[in-house]
mmCIF file with all atom_site columns, C-alpha atoms in Angstrom:
data_model
loop_
_atom_site.group_PDB
_atom_site.id
_atom_site.type_symbol
_atom_site.label_atom_id
_atom_site.label_alt_id
_atom_site.label_comp_id
_atom_site.label_asym_id
_atom_site.label_entity_id
_atom_site.label_seq_id
_atom_site.pdbx_PDB_ins_code
_atom_site.Cartn_x
_atom_site.Cartn_y
_atom_site.Cartn_z
_atom_site.occupancy
_atom_site.B_iso_or_equiv
_atom_site.pdbx_formal_charge
_atom_site.auth_seq_id
_atom_site.auth_comp_id
_atom_site.auth_asym_id
_atom_site.auth_atom_id
_atom_site.pdbx_PDB_model_num
ATOM 1   C CA . PHE A 1 1   ? 66.451 73.822 -21.011 1.00 95.00 ? 1   PHE A CA 1
ATOM 2   C CA . THR A 1 2   ? 67.240 70.587 -22.805 1.00 96.00 ? 2   THR A CA 1
ATOM 3   C CA . ILE A 1 3   ? 65.331 67.349 -23.256 1.00 96.00 ? 3   ILE A CA 1
ATOM 4   C CA . MET A 1 4   ? 67.544 64.280 -23.187 1.00 97.00 ? 4   MET A CA 1
ATOM 5   C CA . GLN A 1 5   ? 66.981 60.710 -24.307 1.00 96.00 ? 5   GLN A CA 1
ATOM 6   C CA . PRO A 1 6   ? 69.281 57.656 -24.045 1.00 96.00 ? 6   PRO A CA 1
ATOM 7   C CA . PRO A 1 7   ? 72.224 58.227 -26.390 1.00 96.00 ? 7   PRO A CA 1
ATOM 8   C CA . VAL A 1 8   ? 71.763 54.888 -28.078 1.00 95.00 ? 8   VAL A CA 1
ATOM 9   C CA . VAL A 1 9   ? 68.217 55.886 -28.963 1.00 94.00 ? 9   VAL A CA 1
ATOM 10  C CA . THR A 1 10  ? 69.460 59.165 -30.324 1.00 94.00 ? 10  THR A CA 1
ATOM 11  C CA . ALA A 1 11  ? 72.132 57.339 -32.386 1.00 95.00 ? 11  ALA A CA 1
ATOM 12  C CA . VAL A 1 12  ? 69.553 54.934 -33.850 1.00 94.00 ? 12  VAL A CA 1
ATOM 13  C CA . SER A 1 13  ? 67.196 57.855 -34.668 1.00 92.00 ? 13  SER A CA 1
ATOM 14  C CA . LYS A 1 14  ? 69.960 59.881 -36.358 1.00 92.00 ? 14  LYS A CA 1
ATOM 15  C CA . PHE A 1 15  ? 71.108 56.848 -38.308 1.00 94.00 ? 15  PHE A CA 1
ATOM 16  C CA . ALA A 1 16  ? 67.530 56.267 -39.585 1.00 93.00 ? 16  ALA A CA 1
ATOM 17  C CA . GLU A 1 17  ? 67.356 59.916 -40.577 1.00 92.00 ? 17  GLU A CA 1
ATOM 18  C CA . ARG A 1 18  ? 70.699 59.832 -42.343 1.00 93.00 ? 18  ARG A CA 1
ATOM 19  C CA . LYS A 1 19  ? 69.782 56.712 -44.242 1.00 92.00 ? 19  LYS A CA 1
ATOM 20  C CA . ARG A 1 20  ? 66.781 58.562 -45.663 1.00 91.00 ? 20  ARG A CA 1
ATOM 21  C CA . ILE A 1 21  ? 69.005 61.291 -47.199 1.00 92.00 ? 21  ILE A CA 1
ATOM 22  C CA . ARG A 1 22  ? 72.194 59.277 -47.949 1.00 92.00 ? 22  ARG A CA 1
ATOM 23  C CA . PRO A 1 23  ? 71.460 56.218 -50.034 1.00 91.00 ? 23  PRO A CA 1
ATOM 24  C CA . THR A 1 24  ? 74.968 54.801 -49.452 1.00 92.00 ? 24  THR A CA 1
ATOM 25  C CA . LEU A 1 25  ? 74.127 54.267 -45.801 1.00 93.00 ? 25  LEU A CA 1
ATOM 26  C CA . ARG A 1 26  ? 71.010 52.167 -46.567 1.00 92.00 ? 26  ARG A CA 1
ATOM 27  C CA . LYS A 1 27  ? 73.070 49.027 -46.998 1.00 93.00 ? 27  LYS A CA 1
ATOM 28  C CA . MET A 1 28  ? 74.854 49.405 -43.637 1.00 94.00 ? 28  MET A CA 1
ATOM 29  C CA . SER A 1 29  ? 73.767 47.954 -40.333 1.00 93.00 ? 29  SER A CA 1
ATOM 30  C CA . LEU A 1 30  ? 73.811 50.208 -37.263 1.00 93.00 ? 30  LEU A CA 1
ATOM 31  C CA . ALA A 1 31  ? 76.939 48.411 -35.993 1.00 94.00 ? 31  ALA A CA 1
ATOM 32  C CA . GLU A 1 32  ? 78.721 48.925 -39.301 1.00 95.00 ? 32  GLU A CA 1
ATOM 33  C CA . TYR A 1 33  ? 77.845 52.576 -39.246 1.00 95.00 ? 33  TYR A CA 1
ATOM 34  C CA . ALA A 1 34  ? 78.874 53.122 -35.622 1.00 95.00 ? 34  ALA A CA 1
ATOM 35  C CA . VAL A 1 35  ? 82.412 51.939 -36.239 1.00 95.00 ? 35  VAL A CA 1
ATOM 36  C CA . GLN A 1 36  ? 83.036 54.335 -39.174 1.00 94.00 ? 36  GLN A CA 1
ATOM 37  C CA . ASP A 1 37  ? 85.429 57.262 -38.655 1.00 91.00 ? 37  ASP A CA 1
ATOM 38  C CA . TYR A 1 38  ? 82.647 59.687 -39.715 1.00 91.00 ? 38  TYR A CA 1
ATOM 39  C CA . TYR A 1 39  ? 80.186 58.393 -37.074 1.00 94.00 ? 39  TYR A CA 1
ATOM 40  C CA . PRO A 1 40  ? 79.097 61.462 -35.056 1.00 93.00 ? 40  PRO A CA 1
ATOM 41  C CA . ASP A 1 41  ? 79.758 60.141 -31.541 1.00 96.00 ? 41  ASP A CA 1
ATOM 42  C CA . ASN A 1 42  ? 79.042 61.823 -28.201 1.00 97.00 ? 42  ASN A CA 1
ATOM 43  C CA . TRP A 1 43  ? 77.191 64.806 -29.707 1.00 96.00 ? 43  TRP A CA 1
ATOM 44  C CA . MET A 1 44  ? 76.090 66.309 -26.371 1.00 97.00 ? 44  MET A CA 1
ATOM 45  C CA . VAL A 1 45  ? 79.568 66.247 -24.770 1.00 98.00 ? 45  VAL A CA 1
ATOM 46  C CA . ARG A 1 46  ? 81.064 67.667 -27.947 1.00 98.00 ? 46  ARG A CA 1
ATOM 47  C CA . GLN A 1 47  ? 78.461 70.464 -28.102 1.00 97.00 ? 47  GLN A CA 1
ATOM 48  C CA . LEU A 1 48  ? 78.888 71.393 -24.466 1.00 98.00 ? 48  LEU A CA 1
ATOM 49  C CA . THR A 1 49  ? 82.680 71.456 -24.673 1.00 98.00 ? 49  THR A CA 1
ATOM 50  C CA . GLY A 1 50  ? 83.168 72.863 -28.147 1.00 97.00 ? 50  GLY A CA 1
ATOM 51  C CA . THR A 1 51  ? 85.054 69.712 -29.245 1.00 97.00 ? 51  THR A CA 1
ATOM 52  C CA . ILE A 1 52  ? 84.987 69.005 -32.999 1.00 95.00 ? 52  ILE A CA 1
ATOM 53  C CA . PRO A 1 53  ? 84.087 65.547 -34.346 1.00 92.00 ? 53  PRO A CA 1
ATOM 54  C CA . GLY A 1 54  ? 87.106 63.370 -34.720 1.00 90.00 ? 54  GLY A CA 1
ATOM 55  C CA . ASP A 1 55  ? 88.963 64.842 -31.732 1.00 95.00 ? 55  ASP A CA 1
ATOM 56  C CA . GLU A 1 56  ? 89.430 62.333 -28.974 1.00 96.00 ? 56  GLU A CA 1
ATOM 57  C CA . LEU A 1 57  ? 87.325 62.918 -25.888 1.00 97.00 ? 57  LEU A CA 1
ATOM 58  C CA . THR A 1 58  ? 88.668 62.396 -22.343 1.00 98.00 ? 58  THR A CA 1
ATOM 59  C CA . GLU A 1 59  ? 87.405 62.419 -18.776 1.00 98.00 ? 59  GLU A CA 1
ATOM 60  C CA . ASP A 1 60  ? 88.176 66.149 -18.759 1.00 98.00 ? 60  ASP A CA 1
ATOM 61  C CA . HIS A 1 61  ? 85.651 66.732 -21.569 1.00 98.00 ? 61  HIS A CA 1
ATOM 62  C CA . LEU A 1 62  ? 83.018 64.756 -19.647 1.00 98.00 ? 62  LEU A CA 1
ATOM 63  C CA . HIS A 1 63  ? 83.784 66.703 -16.463 1.00 98.00 ? 63  HIS A CA 1
ATOM 64  C CA . ARG A 1 64  ? 83.428 70.030 -18.313 1.00 98.00 ? 64  ARG A CA 1
ATOM 65  C CA . ALA A 1 65  ? 80.169 68.898 -19.981 1.00 98.00 ? 65  ALA A CA 1
ATOM 66  C CA . LYS A 1 66  ? 78.739 67.807 -16.650 1.00 98.00 ? 66  LYS A CA 1
ATOM 67  C CA . ASN A 1 67  ? 79.575 71.160 -15.116 1.00 98.00 ? 67  ASN A CA 1
ATOM 68  C CA . MET A 1 68  ? 77.952 72.957 -17.994 1.00 98.00 ? 68  MET A CA 1
ATOM 69  C CA . LEU A 1 69  ? 74.776 70.831 -17.736 1.00 98.00 ? 69  LEU A CA 1
ATOM 70  C CA . LEU A 1 70  ? 74.590 71.384 -13.985 1.00 98.00 ? 70  LEU A CA 1
ATOM 71  C CA . ALA A 1 71  ? 75.204 75.107 -14.241 1.00 97.00 ? 71  ALA A CA 1
ATOM 72  C CA . LYS A 1 72  ? 73.170 76.091 -17.233 1.00 96.00 ? 72  LYS A CA 1
ATOM 73  C CA . PHE A 1 73  ? 70.333 73.643 -17.952 1.00 97.00 ? 73  PHE A CA 1
ATOM 74  C CA . PHE A 1 74  ? 66.989 72.581 -16.742 1.00 96.00 ? 74  PHE A CA 1
ATOM 75  C CA . VAL A 1 75  ? 66.710 68.937 -17.863 1.00 97.00 ? 75  VAL A CA 1
ATOM 76  C CA . GLY A 1 76  ? 63.705 67.087 -19.290 1.00 96.00 ? 76  GLY A CA 1
ATOM 77  C CA . ILE A 1 77  ? 63.595 63.460 -20.248 1.00 96.00 ? 77  ILE A CA 1
ATOM 78  C CA . ALA A 1 78  ? 62.153 62.468 -23.603 1.00 93.00 ? 78  ALA A CA 1
ATOM 79  C CA . ASP A 1 79  ? 60.451 59.257 -22.485 1.00 92.00 ? 79  ASP A CA 1
ATOM 80  C CA . GLN A 1 80  ? 58.880 61.113 -19.571 1.00 94.00 ? 80  GLN A CA 1
ATOM 81  C CA . MET A 1 81  ? 57.455 64.042 -21.537 1.00 92.00 ? 81  MET A CA 1
ATOM 82  C CA . GLU A 1 82  ? 54.299 64.570 -19.440 1.00 90.00 ? 82  GLU A CA 1
ATOM 83  C CA . GLU A 1 83  ? 56.428 64.953 -16.297 1.00 93.00 ? 83  GLU A CA 1
ATOM 84  C CA . THR A 1 84  ? 58.976 67.040 -18.260 1.00 94.00 ? 84  THR A CA 1
ATOM 85  C CA . VAL A 1 85  ? 56.256 69.464 -19.387 1.00 91.00 ? 85  VAL A CA 1
ATOM 86  C CA . ARG A 1 86  ? 54.793 69.548 -15.834 1.00 90.00 ? 86  ARG A CA 1
ATOM 87  C CA . GLN A 1 87  ? 58.203 70.499 -14.455 1.00 93.00 ? 87  GLN A CA 1
ATOM 88  C CA . LEU A 1 88  ? 58.817 73.083 -17.165 1.00 93.00 ? 88  LEU A CA 1
ATOM 89  C CA . ARG A 1 89  ? 55.461 74.709 -16.536 1.00 90.00 ? 89  ARG A CA 1
ATOM 90  C CA . LEU A 1 90  ? 56.208 74.993 -12.849 1.00 90.00 ? 90  LEU A CA 1
ATOM 91  C CA . TYR A 1 91  ? 59.773 76.174 -13.266 1.00 92.00 ? 91  TYR A CA 1
ATOM 92  C CA . TYR A 1 92  ? 59.118 78.749 -15.992 1.00 91.00 ? 92  TYR A CA 1
ATOM 93  C CA . GLU A 1 93  ? 55.615 79.540 -14.744 1.00 87.00 ? 93  GLU A CA 1
ATOM 94  C CA . TRP A 1 94  ? 54.126 78.745 -18.143 1.00 87.00 ? 94  TRP A CA 1
ATOM 95  C CA . ILE A 1 95  ? 50.386 79.107 -18.477 1.00 85.00 ? 95  ILE A CA 1
ATOM 96  C CA . THR A 1 96  ? 48.637 77.234 -21.257 1.00 80.00 ? 96  THR A CA 1
ATOM 97  C CA . PRO A 1 97  ? 46.255 79.572 -23.084 1.00 82.00 ? 97  PRO A CA 1
ATOM 98  C CA . GLN A 1 98  ? 42.620 78.658 -22.626 1.00 82.00 ? 98  GLN A CA 1
ATOM 99  C CA . GLY A 1 99  ? 41.496 76.181 -25.281 1.00 78.00 ? 99  GLY A CA 1
ATOM 100 C CA . GLN A 1 100 ? 45.064 75.024 -25.995 1.00 75.00 ? 100 GLN A CA 1
ATOM 101 C CA . GLU A 1 101 ? 45.200 72.191 -23.433 1.00 72.00 ? 101 GLU A CA 1
ATOM 102 C CA . THR A 1 102 ? 44.504 69.531 -26.089 1.00 73.00 ? 102 THR A CA 1
ATOM 103 C CA . CYS A 1 103 ? 47.171 70.947 -28.347 1.00 72.00 ? 103 CYS A CA 1
ATOM 104 C CA . VAL A 1 104 ? 49.797 70.701 -25.638 1.00 68.00 ? 104 VAL A CA 1
ATOM 105 C CA . ARG A 1 105 ? 48.682 67.159 -24.695 1.00 70.00 ? 105 ARG A CA 1
ATOM 106 C CA . ASP A 1 106 ? 48.792 66.036 -28.337 1.00 72.00 ? 106 ASP A CA 1
ATOM 107 C CA . ILE A 1 107 ? 52.262 67.455 -28.858 1.00 70.00 ? 107 ILE A CA 1
ATOM 108 C CA . VAL A 1 108 ? 53.562 65.809 -25.686 1.00 70.00 ? 108 VAL A CA 1
ATOM 109 C CA . ARG A 1 109 ? 52.109 62.433 -26.795 1.00 68.00 ? 109 ARG A CA 1
ATOM 110 C CA . GLY A 1 110 ? 53.288 62.876 -30.392 1.00 66.00 ? 110 GLY A CA 1
ATOM 111 C CA . THR A 1 111 ? 49.834 62.799 -31.897 1.00 61.00 ? 111 THR A CA 1
ATOM 112 C CA . TRP A 1 112 ? 49.579 66.289 -33.316 1.00 53.00 ? 112 TRP A CA 1
ATOM 113 C CA . PRO A 1 113 ? 48.045 66.865 -36.775 1.00 54.00 ? 113 PRO A CA 1
ATOM 114 C CA . GLY A 1 114 ? 50.385 67.171 -39.743 1.00 55.00 ? 114 GLY A CA 1
ATOM 115 C CA . GLU A 1 115 ? 52.813 64.482 -38.732 1.00 52.00 ? 115 GLU A CA 1
ATOM 116 C CA . ASP A 1 116 ? 55.266 63.566 -41.419 1.00 52.00 ? 116 ASP A CA 1
ATOM 117 C CA . ASP A 1 117 ? 53.437 60.886 -43.422 1.00 49.00 ? 117 ASP A CA 1
ATOM 118 C CA . ASP A 1 118 ? 56.723 59.574 -44.851 1.00 52.00 ? 118 ASP A CA 1
ATOM 119 C CA . TRP A 1 119 ? 58.177 58.924 -41.428 1.00 50.00 ? 119 TRP A CA 1
ATOM 120 C CA . GLU A 1 120 ? 58.767 55.347 -40.592 1.00 55.00 ? 120 GLU A CA 1
ATOM 121 C CA . PRO A 1 121 ? 59.547 54.385 -37.040 1.00 63.00 ? 121 PRO A CA 1
ATOM 122 C CA . TYR A 1 122 ? 63.041 53.043 -36.470 1.00 74.00 ? 122 TYR A CA 1
ATOM 123 C CA . LYS A 1 123 ? 63.684 49.828 -34.663 1.00 85.00 ? 123 LYS A CA 1
ATOM 124 C CA . LEU A 1 124 ? 65.888 49.920 -31.577 1.00 90.00 ? 124 LEU A CA 1
ATOM 125 C CA . PRO A 1 125 ? 68.494 47.194 -31.262 1.00 91.00 ? 125 PRO A CA 1
ATOM 126 C CA . LYS A 1 126 ? 68.068 44.739 -28.394 1.00 92.00 ? 126 LYS A CA 1
ATOM 127 C CA . ARG A 1 127 ? 69.573 46.110 -25.206 1.00 92.00 ? 127 ARG A CA 1
ATOM 128 C CA . GLY A 1 128 ? 72.808 44.262 -24.622 1.00 92.00 ? 128 GLY A CA 1
ATOM 129 C CA . GLY A 1 129 ? 72.909 42.924 -28.164 1.00 93.00 ? 129 GLY A CA 1
ATOM 130 C CA . LYS A 1 130 ? 75.792 43.433 -30.608 1.00 93.00 ? 130 LYS A CA 1
ATOM 131 C CA . ASP A 1 131 ? 74.496 46.636 -32.231 1.00 93.00 ? 131 ASP A CA 1
ATOM 132 C CA . TRP A 1 132 ? 73.490 48.106 -28.873 1.00 94.00 ? 132 TRP A CA 1
ATOM 133 C CA . ASN A 1 133 ? 76.850 47.403 -27.290 1.00 96.00 ? 133 ASN A CA 1
ATOM 134 C CA . ILE A 1 134 ? 78.887 48.783 -30.211 1.00 96.00 ? 134 ILE A CA 1
ATOM 135 C CA . VAL A 1 135 ? 76.866 52.034 -30.205 1.00 97.00 ? 135 VAL A CA 1
ATOM 136 C CA . ALA A 1 136 ? 76.918 52.251 -26.391 1.00 97.00 ? 136 ALA A CA 1
ATOM 137 C CA . GLU A 1 137 ? 80.756 51.992 -26.436 1.00 97.00 ? 137 GLU A CA 1
ATOM 138 C CA . ARG A 1 138 ? 81.001 54.799 -28.981 1.00 97.00 ? 138 ARG A CA 1
ATOM 139 C CA . GLU A 1 139 ? 78.560 56.911 -26.943 1.00 98.00 ? 139 GLU A CA 1
ATOM 140 C CA . LYS A 1 140 ? 80.117 56.240 -23.559 1.00 98.00 ? 140 LYS A CA 1
ATOM 141 C CA . TRP A 1 141 ? 80.659 59.898 -22.650 1.00 98.00 ? 141 TRP A CA 1
ATOM 142 C CA . ASP A 1 142 ? 77.089 60.914 -23.652 1.00 98.00 ? 142 ASP A CA 1
ATOM 143 C CA . ILE A 1 143 ? 75.756 57.926 -21.646 1.00 98.00 ? 143 ILE A CA 1
ATOM 144 C CA . GLU A 1 144 ? 77.536 59.262 -18.555 1.00 98.00 ? 144 GLU A CA 1
ATOM 145 C CA . LEU A 1 145 ? 76.088 62.717 -19.227 1.00 98.00 ? 145 LEU A CA 1
ATOM 146 C CA . TYR A 1 146 ? 72.651 61.161 -19.656 1.00 98.00 ? 146 TYR A CA 1
ATOM 147 C CA . TYR A 1 147 ? 72.897 59.481 -16.263 1.00 98.00 ? 147 TYR A CA 1
ATOM 148 C CA . LEU A 1 148 ? 73.622 62.919 -14.750 1.00 98.00 ? 148 LEU A CA 1
ATOM 149 C CA . GLY A 1 149 ? 70.577 64.268 -16.612 1.00 98.00 ? 149 GLY A CA 1
ATOM 150 C CA . LEU A 1 150 ? 68.425 61.570 -15.047 1.00 98.00 ? 150 LEU A CA 1
ATOM 151 C CA . GLU A 1 151 ? 69.673 62.553 -11.587 1.00 98.00 ? 151 GLU A CA 1
ATOM 152 C CA . MET A 1 152 ? 68.995 66.195 -12.284 1.00 98.00 ? 152 MET A CA 1
ATOM 153 C CA . PHE A 1 153 ? 65.492 65.418 -13.504 1.00 97.00 ? 153 PHE A CA 1
ATOM 154 C CA . SER A 1 154 ? 64.740 63.537 -10.304 1.00 97.00 ? 154 SER A CA 1
ATOM 155 C CA . LYS A 1 155 ? 66.127 66.308 -8.083  1.00 96.00 ? 155 LYS A CA 1
ATOM 156 C CA . GLN A 1 156 ? 64.184 68.967 -10.062 1.00 96.00 ? 156 GLN A CA 1
ATOM 157 C CA . ASN A 1 157 ? 61.023 66.992 -9.314  1.00 94.00 ? 157 ASN A CA 1
ATOM 158 C CA . LEU A 1 158 ? 61.725 66.954 -5.615  1.00 94.00 ? 158 LEU A CA 1
ATOM 159 C CA . MET A 1 159 ? 62.561 70.684 -5.592  1.00 93.00 ? 159 MET A CA 1
ATOM 160 C CA . LEU A 1 160 ? 59.533 71.726 -7.637  1.00 93.00 ? 160 LEU A CA 1
ATOM 161 C CA . ASN A 1 161 ? 57.198 69.566 -5.568  1.00 89.00 ? 161 ASN A CA 1
ATOM 162 C CA . ALA A 1 162 ? 58.521 71.165 -2.381  1.00 90.00 ? 162 ALA A CA 1
ATOM 163 C CA . ILE A 1 163 ? 58.090 74.670 -3.808  1.00 86.00 ? 163 ILE A CA 1
ATOM 164 C CA . GLN A 1 164 ? 54.597 73.836 -5.070  1.00 81.00 ? 164 GLN A CA 1
ATOM 165 C CA . HIS A 1 165 ? 53.629 72.438 -1.677  1.00 80.00 ? 165 HIS A CA 1
ATOM 166 C CA . ALA A 1 166 ? 55.026 75.489 0.142   1.00 81.00 ? 166 ALA A CA 1
ATOM 167 C CA . LEU A 1 167 ? 52.957 77.820 -2.106  1.00 77.00 ? 167 LEU A CA 1
ATOM 168 C CA . GLU A 1 168 ? 49.697 75.949 -1.546  1.00 75.00 ? 168 GLU A CA 1
ATOM 169 C CA . PRO A 1 169 ? 47.365 77.401 1.106   1.00 76.00 ? 169 PRO A CA 1
ATOM 170 C CA . GLN A 1 170 ? 47.859 75.565 4.342   1.00 68.00 ? 170 GLN A CA 1
ATOM 171 C CA . SER A 1 171 ? 45.047 74.340 6.507   1.00 66.00 ? 171 SER A CA 1
ATOM 172 C CA . PHE A 1 172 ? 45.727 74.039 10.193  1.00 63.00 ? 172 PHE A CA 1
ATOM 173 C CA . TRP A 1 173 ? 42.478 72.269 11.087  1.00 62.00 ? 173 TRP A CA 1
#
């Protein structure tokens, strides 16, 4: 399975992470970083198609990545983690060990003990703003793939609800 989030959010998160370890990036804005030749664009499409960074992506790459996602993955959505975990539990028939319900809930909500104390939340650019649009243009293939992931997530929900309903004892009275 995979858990997807909007590609612009992923790009902002990765940029914040890279700025922590590469001091030369700390002076750059997100827009400045996104136009660099070394910016790692469309990571998901590249991973699913085996295309190395720097090679130009085409509609064919997107088509292949979509086929791979459809054929091989159960999709979760990062900003819908409770529903993602519910679907994963049903699909894989996961059972939470007794006494671990709180642990699972805390992990899903991001409140587990031992969080990185040095972590600082990153700030997302304004949707439709300059930085957002520059990154969105660079991530256009991953955005298309993300839209497919959202559709798959919705269809999985319908399928799993139907299966769950069919397995429930029926009352005829």
